[in-house]
XYZ file of C-alpha atoms in Angstrom:
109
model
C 105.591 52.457 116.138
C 106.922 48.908 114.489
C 105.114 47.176 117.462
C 102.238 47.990 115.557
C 102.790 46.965 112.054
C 100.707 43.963 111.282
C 97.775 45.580 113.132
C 94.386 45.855 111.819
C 93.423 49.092 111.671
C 90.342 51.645 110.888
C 91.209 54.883 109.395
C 88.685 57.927 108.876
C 90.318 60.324 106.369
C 89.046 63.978 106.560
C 86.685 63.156 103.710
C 84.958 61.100 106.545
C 85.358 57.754 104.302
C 86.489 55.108 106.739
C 88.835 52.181 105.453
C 90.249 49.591 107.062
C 93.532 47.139 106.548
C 96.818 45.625 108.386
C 99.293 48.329 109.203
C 102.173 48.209 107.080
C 104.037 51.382 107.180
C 104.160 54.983 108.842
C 106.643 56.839 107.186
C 107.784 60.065 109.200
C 109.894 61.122 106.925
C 107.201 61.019 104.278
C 103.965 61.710 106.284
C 102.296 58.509 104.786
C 100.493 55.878 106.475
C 100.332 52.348 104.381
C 98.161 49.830 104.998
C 97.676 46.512 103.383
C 94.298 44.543 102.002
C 92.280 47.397 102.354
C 88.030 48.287 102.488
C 86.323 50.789 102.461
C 83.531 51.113 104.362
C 82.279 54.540 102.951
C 81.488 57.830 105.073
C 78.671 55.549 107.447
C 77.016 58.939 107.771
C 79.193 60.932 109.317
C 78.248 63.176 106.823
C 74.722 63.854 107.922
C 74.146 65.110 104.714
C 71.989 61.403 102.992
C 72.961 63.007 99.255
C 76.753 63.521 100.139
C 77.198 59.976 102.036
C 79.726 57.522 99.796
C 78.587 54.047 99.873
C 80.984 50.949 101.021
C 82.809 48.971 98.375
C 83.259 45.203 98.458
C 86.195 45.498 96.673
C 89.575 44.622 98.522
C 92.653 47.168 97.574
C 95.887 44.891 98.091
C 97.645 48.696 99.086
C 96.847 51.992 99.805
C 98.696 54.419 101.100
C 97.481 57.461 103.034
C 98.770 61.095 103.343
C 99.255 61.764 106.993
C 97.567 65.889 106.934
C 94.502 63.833 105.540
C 94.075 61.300 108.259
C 91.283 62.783 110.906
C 91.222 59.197 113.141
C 93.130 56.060 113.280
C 92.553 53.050 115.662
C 93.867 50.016 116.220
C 91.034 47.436 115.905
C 93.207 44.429 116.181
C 96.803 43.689 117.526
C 98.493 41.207 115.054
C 99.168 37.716 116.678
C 101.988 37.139 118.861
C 103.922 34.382 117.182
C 105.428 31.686 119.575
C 108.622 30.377 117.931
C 109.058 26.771 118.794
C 111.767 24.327 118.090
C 111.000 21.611 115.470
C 110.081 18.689 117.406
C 112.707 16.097 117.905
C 112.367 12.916 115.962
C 112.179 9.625 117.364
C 115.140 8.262 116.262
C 116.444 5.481 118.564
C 120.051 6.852 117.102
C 119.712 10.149 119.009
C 121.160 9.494 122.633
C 120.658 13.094 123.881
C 120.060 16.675 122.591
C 120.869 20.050 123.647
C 118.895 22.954 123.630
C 119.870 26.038 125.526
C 122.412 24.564 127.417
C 119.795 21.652 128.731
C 120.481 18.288 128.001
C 117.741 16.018 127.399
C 117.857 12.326 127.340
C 115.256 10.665 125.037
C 112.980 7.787 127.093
């Protein structure tokens, strides 16, 4: 499940509020599902009930973490960026005759 943390996700817990953050945890061990800079966007009438619908909040929760029995849905809504890891670029130094980078030799022009 790691290839997942950093995801954004929407959770519905079995209250029918939906939130939704960047994955940070699921603990196994624990039941718990953590996510990270968190909304909620209310129960969007899924209650069908207009006196027992909760509203959305604007507020942002930096954490929240979620017991797992309580979780009725849970979707990825957003895989988190794969992050290309370049080399610094090379200076241009007229001192540098050649460099080496995984096994390659390059020679400067």
């Amino acid at each position: 499940m790691s290839e997942f943390l950093g995801s954004r996700i929407s959770l519905i817990s079995k209250s029918d509020i939906r939130y939704a953050g960047t994955l940070h945890e699921i603990n196994s061990d624990e039941s718990t599902v953590s996510l990270e800079n968190v909304r909620s966007f209310g129960t969007e009438g899924r209650r069908g009930r207009p006196e027992e619908e909760i509203s959305p909040s604007d507020q942002v929760y930096e954490y929240i973490v979620f017991r797992g029995s309580d979780v009725k849905d849970l979707r990825i809504e957003e895989h988190p960026g794969i992050k290309e890891t370049k080399p610094p670029a090379m200076p241009d130094d007229p001192a540098i005759v050649g460099v080496s980078t995984a096994h390659r030799i390059e020679i400067p022009s």
